[in-house]
Short mmCIF file of C-alpha atoms and ligand atoms in Angstrom, two decimals:
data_model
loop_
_atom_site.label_atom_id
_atom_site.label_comp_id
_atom_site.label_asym_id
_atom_site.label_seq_id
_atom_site.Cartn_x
_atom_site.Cartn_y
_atom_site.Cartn_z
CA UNK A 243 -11.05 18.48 -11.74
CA UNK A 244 -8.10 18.15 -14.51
CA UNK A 245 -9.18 17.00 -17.82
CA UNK A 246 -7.87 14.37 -19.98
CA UNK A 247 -5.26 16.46 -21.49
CA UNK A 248 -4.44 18.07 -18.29
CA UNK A 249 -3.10 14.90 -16.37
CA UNK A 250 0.53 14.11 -15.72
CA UNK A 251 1.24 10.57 -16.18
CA UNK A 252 4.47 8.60 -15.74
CA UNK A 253 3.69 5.04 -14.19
CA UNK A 254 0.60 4.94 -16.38
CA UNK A 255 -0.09 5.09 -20.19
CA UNK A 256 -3.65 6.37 -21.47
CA UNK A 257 -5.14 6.42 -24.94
CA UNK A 258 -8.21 6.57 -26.27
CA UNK A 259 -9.37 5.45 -29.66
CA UNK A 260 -11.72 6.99 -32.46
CA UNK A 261 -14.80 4.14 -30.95
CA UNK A 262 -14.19 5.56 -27.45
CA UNK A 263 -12.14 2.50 -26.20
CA UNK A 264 -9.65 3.81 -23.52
CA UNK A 265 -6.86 1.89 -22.60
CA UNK A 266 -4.94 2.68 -19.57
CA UNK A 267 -1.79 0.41 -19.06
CA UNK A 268 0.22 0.40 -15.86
CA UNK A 269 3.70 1.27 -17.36
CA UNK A 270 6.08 0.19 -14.19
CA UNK A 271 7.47 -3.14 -16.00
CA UNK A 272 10.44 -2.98 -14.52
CA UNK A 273 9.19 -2.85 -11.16
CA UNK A 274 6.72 -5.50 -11.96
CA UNK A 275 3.71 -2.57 -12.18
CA UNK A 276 4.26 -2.49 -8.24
CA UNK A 277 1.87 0.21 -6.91
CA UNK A 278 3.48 3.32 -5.43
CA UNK A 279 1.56 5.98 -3.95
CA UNK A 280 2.19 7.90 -7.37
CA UNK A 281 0.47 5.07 -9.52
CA UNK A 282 -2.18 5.21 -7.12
CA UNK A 283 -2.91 9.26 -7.33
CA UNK A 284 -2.67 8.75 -11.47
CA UNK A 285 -5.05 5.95 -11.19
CA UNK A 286 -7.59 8.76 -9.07
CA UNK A 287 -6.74 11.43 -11.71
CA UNK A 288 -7.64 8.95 -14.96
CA UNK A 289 -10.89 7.67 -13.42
CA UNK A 290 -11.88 10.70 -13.02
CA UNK A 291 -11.39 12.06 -15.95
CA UNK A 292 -12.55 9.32 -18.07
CA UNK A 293 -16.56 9.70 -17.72
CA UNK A 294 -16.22 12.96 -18.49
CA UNK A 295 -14.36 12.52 -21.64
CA UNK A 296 -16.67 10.59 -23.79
CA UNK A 297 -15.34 6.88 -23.54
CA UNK A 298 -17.48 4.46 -23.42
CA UNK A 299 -15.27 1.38 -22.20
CA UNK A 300 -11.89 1.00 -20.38
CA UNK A 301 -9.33 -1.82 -20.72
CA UNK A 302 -6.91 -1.96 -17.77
CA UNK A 303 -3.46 -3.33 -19.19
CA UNK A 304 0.04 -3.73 -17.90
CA UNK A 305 3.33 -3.73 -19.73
CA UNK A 306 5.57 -6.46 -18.85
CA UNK A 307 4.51 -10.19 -18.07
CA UNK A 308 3.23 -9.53 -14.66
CA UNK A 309 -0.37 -7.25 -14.27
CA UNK A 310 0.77 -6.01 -11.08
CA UNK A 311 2.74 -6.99 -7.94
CA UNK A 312 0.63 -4.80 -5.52
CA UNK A 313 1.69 -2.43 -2.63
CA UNK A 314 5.32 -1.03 -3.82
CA UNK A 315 7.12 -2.65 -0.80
CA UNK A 316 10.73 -0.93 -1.23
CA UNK A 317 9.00 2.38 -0.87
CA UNK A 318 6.57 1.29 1.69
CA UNK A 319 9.84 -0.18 3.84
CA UNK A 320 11.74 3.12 3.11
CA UNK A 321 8.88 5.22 4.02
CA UNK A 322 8.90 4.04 7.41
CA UNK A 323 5.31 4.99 7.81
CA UNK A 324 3.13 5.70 10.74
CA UNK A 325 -0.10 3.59 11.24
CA UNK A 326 -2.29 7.22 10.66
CA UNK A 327 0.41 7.98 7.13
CA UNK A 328 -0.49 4.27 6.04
CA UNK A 329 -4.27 4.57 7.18
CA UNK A 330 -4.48 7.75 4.59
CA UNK A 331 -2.65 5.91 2.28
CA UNK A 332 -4.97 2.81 1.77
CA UNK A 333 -7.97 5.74 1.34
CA UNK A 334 -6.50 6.72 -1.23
CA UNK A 335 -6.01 3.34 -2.86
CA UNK A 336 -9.80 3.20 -1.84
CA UNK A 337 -10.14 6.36 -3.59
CA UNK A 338 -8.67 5.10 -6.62
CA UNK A 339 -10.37 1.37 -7.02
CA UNK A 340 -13.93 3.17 -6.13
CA UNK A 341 -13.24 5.18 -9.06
CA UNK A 342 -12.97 2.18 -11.09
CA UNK A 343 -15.76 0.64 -9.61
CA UNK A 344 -18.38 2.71 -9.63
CA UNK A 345 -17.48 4.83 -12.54
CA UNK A 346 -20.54 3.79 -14.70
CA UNK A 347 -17.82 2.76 -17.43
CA UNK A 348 -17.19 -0.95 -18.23
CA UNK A 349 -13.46 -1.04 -17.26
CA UNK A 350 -11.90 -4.47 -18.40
CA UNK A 351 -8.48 -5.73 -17.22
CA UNK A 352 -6.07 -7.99 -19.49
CA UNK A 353 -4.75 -10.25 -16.80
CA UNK A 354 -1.29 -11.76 -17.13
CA UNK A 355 1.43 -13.20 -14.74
CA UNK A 356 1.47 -12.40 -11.01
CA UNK A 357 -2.17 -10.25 -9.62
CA UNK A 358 -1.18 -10.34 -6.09
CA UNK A 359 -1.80 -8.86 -3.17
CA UNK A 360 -2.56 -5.21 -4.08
CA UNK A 361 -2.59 -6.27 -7.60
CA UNK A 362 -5.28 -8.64 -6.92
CA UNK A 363 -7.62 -5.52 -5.03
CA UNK A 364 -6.95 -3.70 -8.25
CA UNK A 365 -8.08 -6.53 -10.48
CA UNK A 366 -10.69 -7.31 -8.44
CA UNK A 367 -12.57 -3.54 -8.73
CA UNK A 368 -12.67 -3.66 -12.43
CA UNK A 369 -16.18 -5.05 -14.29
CA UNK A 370 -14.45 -7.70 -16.41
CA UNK A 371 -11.57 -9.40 -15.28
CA UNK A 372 -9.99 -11.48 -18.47
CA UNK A 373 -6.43 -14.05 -17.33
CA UNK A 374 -4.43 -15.87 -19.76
CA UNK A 375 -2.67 -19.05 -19.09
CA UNK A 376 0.07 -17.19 -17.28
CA UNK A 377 -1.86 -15.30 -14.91
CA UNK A 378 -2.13 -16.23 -11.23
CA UNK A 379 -3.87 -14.82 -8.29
CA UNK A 380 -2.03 -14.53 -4.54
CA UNK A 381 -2.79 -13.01 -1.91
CA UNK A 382 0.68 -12.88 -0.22
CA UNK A 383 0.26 -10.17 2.65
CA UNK A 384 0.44 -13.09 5.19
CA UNK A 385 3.78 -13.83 4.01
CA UNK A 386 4.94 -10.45 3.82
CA UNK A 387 3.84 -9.44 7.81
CA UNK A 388 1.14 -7.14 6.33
CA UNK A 389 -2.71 -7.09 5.69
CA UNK A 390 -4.82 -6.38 3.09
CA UNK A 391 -5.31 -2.27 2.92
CA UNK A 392 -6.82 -1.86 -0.90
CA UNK A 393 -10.23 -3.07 -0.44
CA UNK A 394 -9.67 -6.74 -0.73
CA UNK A 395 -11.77 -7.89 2.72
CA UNK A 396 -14.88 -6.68 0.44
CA UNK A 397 -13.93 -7.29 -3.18
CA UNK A 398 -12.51 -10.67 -2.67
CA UNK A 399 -14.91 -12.58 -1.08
CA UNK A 400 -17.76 -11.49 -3.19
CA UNK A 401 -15.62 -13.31 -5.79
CA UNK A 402 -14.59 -16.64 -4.17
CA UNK A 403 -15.58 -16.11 -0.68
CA UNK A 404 -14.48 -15.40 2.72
CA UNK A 405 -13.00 -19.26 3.69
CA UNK A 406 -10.91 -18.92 0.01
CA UNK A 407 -9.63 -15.69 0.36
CA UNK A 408 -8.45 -16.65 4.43
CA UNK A 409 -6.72 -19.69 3.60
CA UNK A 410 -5.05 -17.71 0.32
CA UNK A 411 -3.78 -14.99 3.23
CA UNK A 412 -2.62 -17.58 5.94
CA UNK A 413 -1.22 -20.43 3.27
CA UNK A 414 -0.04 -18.02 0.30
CA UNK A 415 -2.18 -20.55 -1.76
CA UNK A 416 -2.19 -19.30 -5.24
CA UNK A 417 -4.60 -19.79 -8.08
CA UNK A 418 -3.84 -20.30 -11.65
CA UNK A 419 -5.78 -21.76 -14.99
CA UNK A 420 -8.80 -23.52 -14.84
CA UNK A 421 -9.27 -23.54 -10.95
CA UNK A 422 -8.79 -19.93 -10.62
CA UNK A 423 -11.50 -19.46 -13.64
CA UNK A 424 -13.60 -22.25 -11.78
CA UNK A 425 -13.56 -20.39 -8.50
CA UNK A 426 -14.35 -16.81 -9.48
CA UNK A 427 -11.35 -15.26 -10.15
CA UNK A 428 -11.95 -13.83 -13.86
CA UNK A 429 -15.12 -14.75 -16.17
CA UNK A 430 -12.96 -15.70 -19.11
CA UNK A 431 -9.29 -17.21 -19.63
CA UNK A 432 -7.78 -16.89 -22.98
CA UNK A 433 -4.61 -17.14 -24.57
CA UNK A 434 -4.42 -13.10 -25.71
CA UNK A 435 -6.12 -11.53 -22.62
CA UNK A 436 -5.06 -7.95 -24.34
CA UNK A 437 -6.97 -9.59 -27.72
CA UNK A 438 -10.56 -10.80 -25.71
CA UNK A 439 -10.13 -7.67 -23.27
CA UNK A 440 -10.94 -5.25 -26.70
CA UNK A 441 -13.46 -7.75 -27.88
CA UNK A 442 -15.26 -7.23 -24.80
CA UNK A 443 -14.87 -3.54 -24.36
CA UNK A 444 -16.35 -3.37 -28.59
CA UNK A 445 -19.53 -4.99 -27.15
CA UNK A 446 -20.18 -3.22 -23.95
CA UNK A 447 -19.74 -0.18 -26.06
CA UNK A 448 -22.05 -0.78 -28.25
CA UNK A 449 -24.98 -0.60 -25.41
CA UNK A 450 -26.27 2.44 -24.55
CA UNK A 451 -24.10 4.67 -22.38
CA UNK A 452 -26.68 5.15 -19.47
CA UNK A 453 -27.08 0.97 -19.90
CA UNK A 454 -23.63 1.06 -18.83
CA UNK A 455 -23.51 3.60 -16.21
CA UNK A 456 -26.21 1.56 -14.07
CA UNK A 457 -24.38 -1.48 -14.67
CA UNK A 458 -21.74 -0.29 -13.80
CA UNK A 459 -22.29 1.87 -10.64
CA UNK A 460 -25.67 0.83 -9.74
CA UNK A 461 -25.42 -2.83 -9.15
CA UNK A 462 -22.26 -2.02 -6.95
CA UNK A 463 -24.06 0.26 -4.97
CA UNK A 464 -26.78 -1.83 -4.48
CA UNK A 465 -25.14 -4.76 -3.19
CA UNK A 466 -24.27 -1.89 -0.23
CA UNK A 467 -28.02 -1.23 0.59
CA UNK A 468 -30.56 -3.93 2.33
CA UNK A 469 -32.62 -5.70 -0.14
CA UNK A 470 -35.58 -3.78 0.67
CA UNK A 471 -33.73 -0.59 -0.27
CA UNK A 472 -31.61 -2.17 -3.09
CA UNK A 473 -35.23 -3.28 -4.85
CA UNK A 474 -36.34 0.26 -4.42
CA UNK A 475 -33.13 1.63 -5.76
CA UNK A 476 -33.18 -0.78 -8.65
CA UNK A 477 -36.45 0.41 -9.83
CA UNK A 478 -35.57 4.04 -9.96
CA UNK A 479 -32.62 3.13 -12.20
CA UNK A 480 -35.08 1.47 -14.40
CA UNK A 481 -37.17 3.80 -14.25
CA UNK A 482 -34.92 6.43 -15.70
CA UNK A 483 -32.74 3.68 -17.78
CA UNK A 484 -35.63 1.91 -18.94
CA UNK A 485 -37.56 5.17 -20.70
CA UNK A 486 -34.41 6.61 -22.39
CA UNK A 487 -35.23 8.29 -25.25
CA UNK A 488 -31.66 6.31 -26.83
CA UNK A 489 -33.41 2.97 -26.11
CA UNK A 490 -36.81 3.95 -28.52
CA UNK A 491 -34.93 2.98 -31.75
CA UNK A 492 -33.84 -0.75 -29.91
CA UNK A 493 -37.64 -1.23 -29.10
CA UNK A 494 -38.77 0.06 -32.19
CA UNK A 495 -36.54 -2.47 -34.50
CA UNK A 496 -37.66 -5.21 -32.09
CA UNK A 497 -41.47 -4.53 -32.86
CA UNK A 498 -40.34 -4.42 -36.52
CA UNK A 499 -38.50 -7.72 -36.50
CA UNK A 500 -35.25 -6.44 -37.14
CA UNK A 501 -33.57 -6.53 -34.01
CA UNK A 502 -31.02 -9.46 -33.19
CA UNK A 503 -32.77 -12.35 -31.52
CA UNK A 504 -30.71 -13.19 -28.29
CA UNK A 505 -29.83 -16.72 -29.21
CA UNK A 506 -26.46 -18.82 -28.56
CA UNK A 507 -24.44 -18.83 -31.60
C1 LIG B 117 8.85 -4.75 -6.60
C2 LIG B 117 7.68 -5.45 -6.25
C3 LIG B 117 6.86 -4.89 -5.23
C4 LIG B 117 8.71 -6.57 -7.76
N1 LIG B 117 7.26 -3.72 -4.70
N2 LIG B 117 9.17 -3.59 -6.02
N3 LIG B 117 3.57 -8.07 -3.29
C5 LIG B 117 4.35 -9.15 -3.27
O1 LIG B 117 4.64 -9.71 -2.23
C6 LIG B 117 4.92 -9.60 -4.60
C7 LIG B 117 6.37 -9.16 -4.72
N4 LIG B 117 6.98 -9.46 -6.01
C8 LIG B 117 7.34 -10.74 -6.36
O2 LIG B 117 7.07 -11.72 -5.69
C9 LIG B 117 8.07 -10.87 -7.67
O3 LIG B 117 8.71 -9.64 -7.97
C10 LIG B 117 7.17 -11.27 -8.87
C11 LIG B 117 6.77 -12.74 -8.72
C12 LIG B 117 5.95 -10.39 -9.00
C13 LIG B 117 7.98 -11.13 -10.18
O4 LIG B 117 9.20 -11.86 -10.06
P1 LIG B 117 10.39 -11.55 -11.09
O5 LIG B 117 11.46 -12.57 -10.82
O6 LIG B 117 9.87 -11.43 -12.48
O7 LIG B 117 10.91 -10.07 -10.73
P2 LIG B 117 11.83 -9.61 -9.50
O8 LIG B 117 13.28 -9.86 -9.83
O9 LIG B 117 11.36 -10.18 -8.20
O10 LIG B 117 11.55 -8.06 -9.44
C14 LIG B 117 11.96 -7.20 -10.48
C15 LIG B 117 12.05 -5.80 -9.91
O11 LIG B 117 10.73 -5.42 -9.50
C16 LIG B 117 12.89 -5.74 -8.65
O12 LIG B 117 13.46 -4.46 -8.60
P3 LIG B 117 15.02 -4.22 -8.97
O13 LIG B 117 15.21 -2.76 -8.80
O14 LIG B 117 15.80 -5.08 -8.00
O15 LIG B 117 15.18 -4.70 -10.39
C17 LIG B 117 11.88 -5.87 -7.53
O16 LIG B 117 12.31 -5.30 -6.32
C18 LIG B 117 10.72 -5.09 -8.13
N5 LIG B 117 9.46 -5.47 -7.54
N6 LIG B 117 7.63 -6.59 -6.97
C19 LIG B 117 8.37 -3.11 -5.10
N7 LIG B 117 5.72 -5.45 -4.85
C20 LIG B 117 -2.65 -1.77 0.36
S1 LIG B 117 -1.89 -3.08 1.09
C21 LIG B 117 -1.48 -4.17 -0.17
C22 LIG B 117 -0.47 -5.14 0.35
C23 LIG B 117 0.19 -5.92 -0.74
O17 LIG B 117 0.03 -5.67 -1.90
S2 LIG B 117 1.22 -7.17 -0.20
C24 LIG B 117 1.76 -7.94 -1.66
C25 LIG B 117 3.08 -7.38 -2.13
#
């Protein structure tokens, strides 16, 4: 498995900060951060390498007013692919937005302009999802004569629903501003997404990291299992989250008094 420094990136940028922040930025502005099968393979290589590399939060960004315009269609039309060479394809977009996912790091995405199609799959993997007032949602595969192939059938409903994300494939309905906040499509809209997308990544850092890496792996999984199994699951997470040795100092400066009461502001 390459390491950080080992990875060869062109259609994405990666940093990491002193705190641990890691920003990875889709750098294909011209192309409107359209995802080619090499954007996809960099995405697999970074989220990969990130857990192992000490960061404790991710913000997904793009260059460019557009987040992403999803499957690269002039390559996918040049390609002239077979169903089986587009089948392996969308595992490894699979590949890719499980990594995201379930990679036990918060991973936050500063939403702007178009998130559609594959765009939208990508969005929709990440923990946080954070639009400003350009940002809109599409899901224009119906349009296109294609189908979802990035994971959308399951990430997109358990946002808005199955009848939403149907009539967004067979109408090209798009969502923008306060409806697509309403509905489900990101938990906060903003005016800097970039700005509230660090904001956010400064507090989920500040939990413990094994915090994080249940809620941000574990609750995925579970919502695979049955509820009897998920229930089980969920208390042998807590049972190995919930008697960290990292989480003795938080109880003790409750009992003391000196803890922050959780209170709205
Ligand atoms: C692209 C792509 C792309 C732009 N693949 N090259 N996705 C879509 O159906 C959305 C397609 N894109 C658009 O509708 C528009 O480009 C945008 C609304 C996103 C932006 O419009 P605009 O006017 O700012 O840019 P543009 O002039 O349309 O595009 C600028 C360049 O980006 C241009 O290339 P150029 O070489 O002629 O300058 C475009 O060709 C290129 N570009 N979008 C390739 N998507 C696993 S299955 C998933 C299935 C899907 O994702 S279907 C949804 C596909």
């Amino acid at each position: 498995m390459p390491g950080i420094s080992e990875l060869r990136l062109t259609n994405l940028l990666l940093g990491i900060d002193e705190d641990g922040i890691a920003t990875v930025t889709l750098n294909r502005a011209a192309k409107r951060n359209a995802l080619d099968i090499q954007t996809i393979e960099e995405l697999i290589g970074v989220f990969t390498a990130l857990p192992a590399a000490g960061v404790r939060a991710v913000v997904l960004r793009a260059e460019g007013p557009h987040f992403c315009a999803g499957l690269d269609l002039v390559e996918h039309g040049r390609e002239k692919r077979s169903p089986a060479e587009f089948m392996r394809i969308c595992l490894r977009w699979h590949e890719a937005f499980n990594k995201i996912e379930y990679s036990g790091l918060p991973v936050i995405a500063a939403l702007k302009g178009a998130v559609v199609g594959g765009g939208l799959e990508l969005a929709s993997s990440v923990h946080i999802r954070v639009m400003d007032e350009t940002t809109y949602f599409g899901l224009p595969e119906g349009q296109r004569g294609l189908f979802t192939g990035g994971g959308a059938t399951i990430r997109v409903p358990a946002l808005i629903g199955k009848a939403r994300m149907v009539d967004m494939m067979l109408t090209g309905r798009l969502y923008a501003g306060e409806e697509a906040e309403a509905v489900g499509l990101a938990q906060y809209r903003v005016k800097d997404s970039d700005a509230k997308a660090y904001e956010l990544a400064r507090l989920a850092a500040q939990n413990t990291p094994l915090s994080n890496f249940a809620v941000c792996s574990a609750i995925s999984h579970m919502q695979n299992m049955s509820g009897l199994d998920a229930a089980y699951a969920e208390a042998m997470v807590a049972g190995i989250v919930n008697t960290q040795e990292a989480a003795q100092t938080r109880l003790d400066s409750f009992a003391r008094g000196t803890a922050v009461k959780i209170k709205p502001d």
